[in-house]
Amino acid sequence: MRLQARNDFDLGSTEALEELLRAAGKPHFRLLTPPVGEGEMDGHRLIVLAPQEWRAAVLAFFAPLCPPGPA
């Protein structure tokens, strides 16, 4: 799982890793959000600055992998 804002420092390594995982038939998930804040450092801090941009997608990714806990 990779989460990045469009204004993060570098998207190239994430794109390359995604292609490798796809070619290997491995499960993968990439979320590219709109820019966060005003510069590359704000984009790099996506997790802290903009949880509303990634929370639902992350929960949906993990839902089938995590059985419900005790009631």
XYZ file of C-alpha atoms in Angstrom:
71
model
C 0.000 0.000 0.000
C 1.325 3.357 -1.000
C -0.305 6.693 -0.271
C 0.980 9.892 -1.816
C -0.232 13.383 -2.480
C 0.303 14.738 -5.979
C 2.642 17.359 -4.533
C 4.919 14.915 -2.686
C 8.625 15.235 -3.489
C 8.830 12.377 -6.011
C 6.172 10.077 -7.436
C 8.558 8.107 -9.650
C 9.634 5.460 -7.143
C 6.027 4.718 -6.240
C 5.112 4.355 -9.903
C 8.064 2.012 -10.490
C 7.181 -0.129 -7.466
C 3.568 -0.352 -8.604
C 4.670 -1.661 -12.000
C 6.956 -4.264 -10.397
C 4.204 -5.515 -8.095
C 1.711 -5.650 -10.950
C 4.159 -7.596 -13.147
C 4.806 -10.043 -10.301
C 1.080 -10.567 -9.744
C 1.306 -9.285 -6.163
C -1.555 -7.485 -4.457
C -0.960 -3.773 -4.369
C -2.803 -0.561 -3.736
C -1.800 2.981 -4.547
C -3.734 6.083 -3.645
C -2.684 9.347 -5.238
C -4.537 12.204 -3.566
C -4.966 15.800 -4.654
C -2.191 18.145 -3.517
C -2.054 18.754 0.226
C -1.070 22.144 1.597
C 1.201 24.399 -0.376
C 4.448 22.630 -1.193
C 6.306 19.351 -1.442
C 6.853 19.072 2.319
C 3.119 19.422 2.946
C 2.481 16.790 0.276
C 4.986 14.489 1.969
C 3.072 14.904 5.247
C -0.204 13.656 3.729
C -0.806 11.130 6.513
C -0.811 13.800 9.219
C -2.254 16.769 7.360
C -5.101 15.174 5.406
C -6.444 11.922 6.885
C -9.793 12.687 5.249
C -8.099 12.066 1.887
C -6.962 8.504 2.643
C -8.894 7.091 5.620
C -11.817 5.503 3.746
C -9.565 3.942 1.092
C -7.227 2.436 3.695
C -10.099 0.985 5.712
C -11.630 -0.483 2.547
C -8.277 -2.049 1.597
C -7.853 -3.741 4.983
C -11.498 -4.724 5.566
C -11.350 -8.058 3.687
C -8.015 -8.889 5.317
C -9.115 -8.296 8.906
C -11.956 -10.361 10.340
C -14.272 -8.582 12.758
C -13.234 -8.683 16.385
C -15.353 -9.946 19.262
C -18.684 -8.236 19.755
